[in-house]
Coordinates of C-alpha atoms in Angstrom, one line a residue:
M394 CA 0.0 0.0 0.0
L395 CA 1.6 3.3 -1.1
L396 CA 0.0 5.5 1.5
Y397 CA 2.3 4.5 4.4
P398 CA 5.6 5.2 2.6
I399 CA 4.3 8.6 1.5
L400 CA 3.4 9.6 5.0
F401 CA 6.8 8.6 6.4
L402 CA 8.8 10.1 3.5
G403 CA 6.6 13.3 3.6
A404 CA 7.9 14.0 7.1
T405 CA 11.5 14.1 6.0
A406 CA 10.6 17.1 3.9
A407 CA 9.0 18.7 7.0
L408 CA 5.5 18.4 5.7
A409 CA 2.9 18.6 8.4
A410 CA -0.2 18.4 6.3
P411 CA -3.4 17.0 7.9
T412 CA -3.9 14.6 5.1
C413 CA -1.7 12.5 2.8
T414 CA -1.6 13.0 -1.0
S415 CA -1.2 10.3 -3.5
A416 CA 1.8 9.7 -5.7
A417 CA 0.2 11.9 -8.3
G418 CA 0.1 14.7 -5.7
N419 CA -3.5 15.7 -6.4
N420 CA -5.6 13.3 -4.4
T421 CA -6.4 13.5 -0.7
V422 CA -6.2 10.0 0.9
A423 CA -7.9 9.1 4.2
L424 CA -6.0 6.8 6.4
Y425 CA -8.0 4.2 8.4
L426 CA -6.4 2.9 11.6
S427 CA -7.7 0.8 14.5
S428 CA -8.4 2.6 17.8
G429 CA -5.6 0.6 19.4
A430 CA -3.0 1.7 16.8
I431 CA -4.2 5.3 17.2
A432 CA -3.7 5.2 21.0
G433 CA -0.3 3.7 20.5
L434 CA 0.7 6.4 18.0
Q435 CA -0.6 9.1 20.3
L436 CA 1.6 7.8 23.1
A437 CA 4.6 7.6 20.7
L438 CA 4.0 11.3 19.8
Y439 CA 3.7 12.1 23.5
L440 CA 7.2 10.6 24.0
E441 CA 8.6 12.2 20.8
N442 CA 7.4 15.6 22.1
L443 CA 9.5 14.9 25.2
E444 CA 12.6 13.9 23.3
V445 CA 12.3 16.9 21.0
N446 CA 12.2 19.2 24.0
F447 CA 15.1 17.3 25.6
F448 CA 17.3 18.1 22.7
R449 CA 15.9 21.6 22.5
S450 CA 16.9 22.1 26.2
A451 CA 20.4 21.1 25.3
S452 CA 20.9 24.4 23.4
A453 CA 20.9 26.2 26.8
N454 CA 23.6 23.9 28.3
I455 CA 25.8 22.9 25.4
T456 CA 28.5 25.0 23.9
R457 CA 30.7 24.0 21.0
G458 CA 34.2 22.8 21.8
D459 CA 33.4 22.3 25.5
V460 CA 37.1 21.4 26.1
A461 CA 36.8 21.7 29.9
Q462 CA 34.5 18.6 29.9
G463 CA 36.3 16.8 27.1
I464 CA 33.3 17.1 24.7
S465 CA 34.4 17.0 21.1
N466 CA 32.8 18.9 18.2
A467 CA 32.1 15.6 16.6
T468 CA 29.9 14.7 19.6
L469 CA 28.1 18.0 19.4
D470 CA 27.5 17.5 15.7
A471 CA 26.0 14.1 16.5
I472 CA 23.7 15.6 19.0
S473 CA 22.6 18.2 16.5
V474 CA 21.8 15.5 13.9
A475 CA 19.9 13.4 16.4
A476 CA 17.8 16.5 17.4
Q477 CA 16.8 17.1 13.8
Q478 CA 15.9 13.4 13.4
E479 CA 13.7 13.5 16.5
Q480 CA 11.8 16.5 14.9
V481 CA 11.2 14.4 11.8
H482 CA 9.9 11.5 13.9
Q483 CA 7.6 14.0 15.7
T484 CA 6.3 15.4 12.3
T485 CA 5.8 11.9 11.0
L486 CA 3.6 10.8 13.8
Q487 CA 1.6 14.0 13.6
N488 CA 1.1 13.3 9.8
I489 CA -0.1 9.8 10.4
L490 CA -2.6 10.8 13.2
L491 CA -4.0 13.7 11.2
A492 CA -4.4 11.6 8.1
A493 CA -6.3 9.1 10.2
G494 CA -8.6 11.9 11.5
A495 CA -7.2 11.5 15.0
S496 CA -6.1 14.2 17.4
I497 CA -2.4 15.0 17.7
I498 CA -0.9 15.3 21.2
P499 CA 0.5 18.8 21.8
E500 CA 3.7 19.4 23.8
C501 CA 3.7 19.8 27.5
Q502 CA 6.1 21.8 29.7
Y503 CA 9.2 19.8 30.6
V504 CA 12.0 19.9 33.2
F505 CA 15.3 18.1 32.6
P506 CA 17.9 17.9 35.4
S507 CA 20.9 18.6 33.1
R508 CA 22.9 21.7 33.5
N509 CA 25.9 21.0 31.3
T510 CA 27.0 18.8 28.4
S511 CA 28.1 15.9 30.6
E512 CA 24.8 15.8 32.5
F513 CA 22.9 16.0 29.2
L514 CA 24.8 13.0 27.8
S515 CA 24.1 11.1 31.0
L516 CA 20.4 11.8 31.0
G517 CA 20.3 11.1 27.3
R518 CA 21.4 7.5 27.9
S519 CA 18.3 6.7 30.0
L520 CA 15.9 8.7 27.9
S521 CA 17.1 7.1 24.6
S522 CA 16.8 3.7 26.2
V523 CA 13.2 4.4 27.2
G524 CA 12.5 5.7 23.6
V525 CA 13.7 2.5 22.1
S526 CA 11.8 0.3 24.5
A527 CA 8.6 2.2 23.9
I528 CA 8.7 2.2 20.1
L529 CA 9.4 -1.6 20.2
G530 CA 6.2 -2.0 22.3
L531 CA 4.4 0.1 19.7
A532 CA 5.7 -2.1 16.9
E533 CA 4.2 -5.1 18.6
T534 CA 0.8 -3.4 18.8
V535 CA 0.7 -2.3 15.1
A536 CA 2.0 -5.7 14.0
I537 CA -1.2 -7.1 15.3
L538 CA -3.7 -4.3 14.6
D539 CA -2.3 -2.4 11.5
S540 CA 0.5 -4.3 9.9
N541 CA 1.0 -1.8 7.1
L542 CA 2.6 0.5 9.7
V543 CA 5.2 -2.0 10.8
S544 CA 8.0 -1.0 8.4
G545 CA 7.7 2.7 9.2
I546 CA 7.6 2.1 12.9
A547 CA 10.6 -0.3 12.6
S548 CA 12.5 2.4 10.7
I549 CA 11.9 4.8 13.6
A550 CA 13.0 2.2 16.1
A551 CA 16.2 1.6 14.2
T552 CA 17.1 5.2 14.2
E553 CA 16.2 5.5 17.9
A554 CA 18.5 2.6 18.6
R555 CA 21.4 4.5 16.9
H556 CA 20.7 7.4 19.1
D557 CA 20.8 5.1 22.1
A558 CA 24.2 3.6 20.9
F559 CA 25.6 7.1 20.6
F560 CA 24.6 8.0 24.2
N561 CA 26.1 4.7 25.4
V562 CA 29.4 5.4 23.8
A563 CA 29.3 9.1 25.0
N564 CA 29.0 7.7 28.5
G565 CA 32.0 5.3 28.1
Q566 CA 29.9 2.2 27.5
L567 CA 29.6 -0.3 24.7
P568 CA 27.2 0.8 21.9
N569 CA 25.7 -2.6 21.9
P570 CA 25.5 -3.9 25.5
A571 CA 23.0 -6.6 24.8
P572 CA 21.9 -8.8 21.9
F573 CA 18.3 -7.6 22.2
D574 CA 16.6 -4.4 23.3
T575 CA 13.8 -4.5 25.9
P576 CA 10.2 -3.7 24.8
I577 CA 7.9 -2.3 27.5
S578 CA 4.2 -1.7 27.8
S579 CA 2.6 1.7 27.0
T580 CA 1.7 2.2 30.7
W581 CA 5.3 1.8 31.7
A582 CA 6.6 4.1 29.0
Y583 CA 4.0 6.7 29.9
N584 CA 5.0 6.6 33.6
L585 CA 8.7 6.8 32.9
A586 CA 8.1 10.0 30.9
L587 CA 6.0 11.7 33.7
K588 CA 9.0 12.5 35.9
F589 CA 10.2 15.0 33.2
I590 CA 6.8 16.7 32.7
V591 CA 5.6 19.6 34.8
P592 CA 2.4 18.5 36.5
A593 CA -0.9 19.8 34.9
S594 CA 1.1 21.3 32.0
C595 CA -0.2 19.0 29.3
P596 CA -3.0 20.4 27.1
V597 CA -4.2 16.8 26.5
E598 CA -3.8 14.1 29.1
L599 CA -3.6 10.5 27.9
P600 CA -6.0 8.0 29.4
I601 CA -3.3 5.8 30.8
T602 CA -3.0 4.7 34.4
I603 CA -0.5 6.6 36.6
L604 CA 1.5 4.3 38.9
P605 CA 3.2 5.1 42.1
T606 CA 6.9 5.9 41.8
L607 CA 9.6 3.3 42.5
S608 CA 13.0 4.8 43.2
T609 CA 16.4 3.1 42.9
Q610 CA 19.9 3.8 41.5
I611 CA 20.0 4.3 37.8
I612 CA 23.4 2.8 37.2
L613 CA 24.0 -0.8 38.2
Q614 CA 27.6 -2.1 38.2
S615 CA 27.9 -5.5 36.6
N616 CA 29.3 -7.1 39.7
Q617 CA 26.7 -5.7 42.0
T618 CA 24.5 -8.3 43.8
S619 CA 21.8 -6.3 45.5
M620 CA 19.9 -3.1 45.0
K621 CA 17.9 -0.8 47.3
F622 CA 14.4 0.3 46.4
S623 CA 12.0 2.9 47.9
W624 CA 8.3 3.7 47.3
D625 CA 5.5 5.5 49.0
P626 CA 3.7 3.0 51.2
A627 CA 0.6 5.3 51.5
Q628 CA -0.3 4.9 47.8
N629 CA -3.5 2.9 47.2
P630 CA -2.0 0.1 45.1
V631 CA 0.5 -0.6 47.9
I632 CA -2.1 -0.3 50.7
Q633 CA -4.4 -2.8 48.9
E634 CA -1.7 -5.5 48.9
N635 CA -0.6 -4.8 52.5
G636 CA 0.7 -7.8 54.3
K637 CA 1.6 -9.8 51.2
D638 CA 5.2 -10.8 50.3
L639 CA 6.8 -8.2 48.0
F640 CA 9.0 -8.9 44.9
I641 CA 10.9 -6.9 42.4
G642 CA 10.1 -7.9 38.9
W643 CA 13.1 -7.5 36.5
V644 CA 12.5 -7.1 32.8
S645 CA 15.5 -7.5 30.5
Q646 CA 15.7 -8.0 26.7
L647 CA 13.1 -10.4 25.3
G648 CA 12.9 -12.8 28.3
S649 CA 10.1 -13.3 30.7
P650 CA 10.2 -11.2 33.9
V651 CA 12.5 -12.5 36.6
Y652 CA 11.4 -12.0 40.3
T653 CA 13.5 -11.7 43.4
P654 CA 12.1 -11.3 47.0
L655 CA 12.2 -7.9 48.5
K656 CA 13.7 -7.8 52.0
S657 CA 12.1 -5.0 54.0
I658 CA 14.3 -2.4 55.6
S659 CA 11.6 -0.1 56.8
N660 CA 8.1 0.9 55.7
G661 CA 8.6 1.9 52.1
T662 CA 12.2 0.7 51.6
G663 CA 13.8 -2.7 50.9
T664 CA 16.5 -4.5 49.1
A665 CA 16.4 -7.2 46.5
A666 CA 19.0 -9.5 44.9
V667 CA 20.1 -8.7 41.4
P668 CA 19.4 -11.5 38.9
F669 CA 22.4 -13.0 37.2
G670 CA 23.4 -12.0 33.7
L671 CA 21.6 -8.6 33.3
K672 CA 22.8 -6.5 30.4
G673 CA 22.0 -3.2 28.9
V674 CA 18.7 -1.6 30.0
V675 CA 16.6 -3.2 32.6
Y676 CA 13.2 -2.2 34.0
T677 CA 12.1 -3.0 37.6
A678 CA 8.7 -3.0 39.3
L679 CA 7.3 -3.6 42.8
T680 CA 4.8 -6.4 42.8
T681 CA 3.2 -9.1 45.0
Q682 CA 3.4 -11.5 42.0
N683 CA 6.3 -13.7 41.1
T684 CA 5.0 -16.0 38.4
L685 CA 3.7 -13.6 35.7
M686 CA 5.4 -14.4 32.3
S687 CA 4.9 -11.2 30.3
V688 CA 5.6 -7.5 30.6
D689 CA 1.9 -6.7 30.1
D690 CA 0.9 -9.0 32.9
L691 CA 3.5 -7.6 35.2
T692 CA 2.3 -4.1 34.3
G693 CA -1.2 -5.0 35.5
A694 CA 0.3 -6.2 38.8
T695 CA 2.7 -3.2 39.3
L696 CA 2.3 -1.6 42.7
A697 CA 5.1 1.0 42.0
G698 CA 7.3 1.6 39.1
P699 CA 8.8 1.0 36.7
A700 CA 12.3 2.2 37.5
I701 CA 14.9 2.1 34.8
V702 CA 18.3 0.5 35.5
L703 CA 21.3 0.8 33.2
V704 CA 23.9 -1.9 33.6
D705 CA 27.5 -0.7 33.4
Q706 CA 29.4 -3.7 32.0
Q707 CA 32.6 -2.4 30.4
R708 CA 34.2 0.9 30.3
V709 CA 35.4 1.9 26.8
L710 CA 36.8 5.1 25.5
P711 CA 34.4 7.2 23.4

């Protein structure tokens, strides 16, 4: 079907038209998508809005030839190119939604805790990992509901993965830390984005469940055997499961979640053993379940989370 390539290619020319034209350029074509695919694309746009603004915020903190921090001009050039590509992704998703007669998701107000180039690169490592995981989850959705979108979504995912590899290398890590990336659910992706969004600043709120926050260290050393977690015990999901054994669910690559018991330190804090062999990006969630076999099932049983964990396995020179 020619319509989908036109929509994706149209964005590269910065076209933001509400409909898509045919190859002849004189026919308006309506795009019909399932409600599930539209919801997934709206979430993807919500996340792209965040990424576009993350790169936009860098202009206030990054200067060319930041010699004092050892940041090369080549690194700054790569950031500039990635910023332009994120804008193309944003326009692409807007085009598709508008052509389908669906509402686009406007930008919110954002806050990013990066004050200089090094902090920007560090935060970019986690944000880019979430972006890859979220778009992989979307690819699974459209593969089932609207398969004609798969190649375009996969193309975005491939570029997002290159951005992720760049941020890994910029942080002294391998560009390819694991053989597979880690898909996550739309609910998890949405909640991971919320920490960077000013409350009540979004013109349109997505109808996605907001989960209590789970806090832990972002960087996990490869030889580390346990991690400390904290959460708000006064949140309803936690209260409803009061008295039950707690677990941390670990989601890594394409495998089923792995569960380790949470040993309580105090009300709202505890430690859990780190599963063996974790690589790359890992997502963790607090739950009372320890047998659920899919990310979607674990999402439904999440009491707090997710929290992203990045495994430092090998230091390499950028």
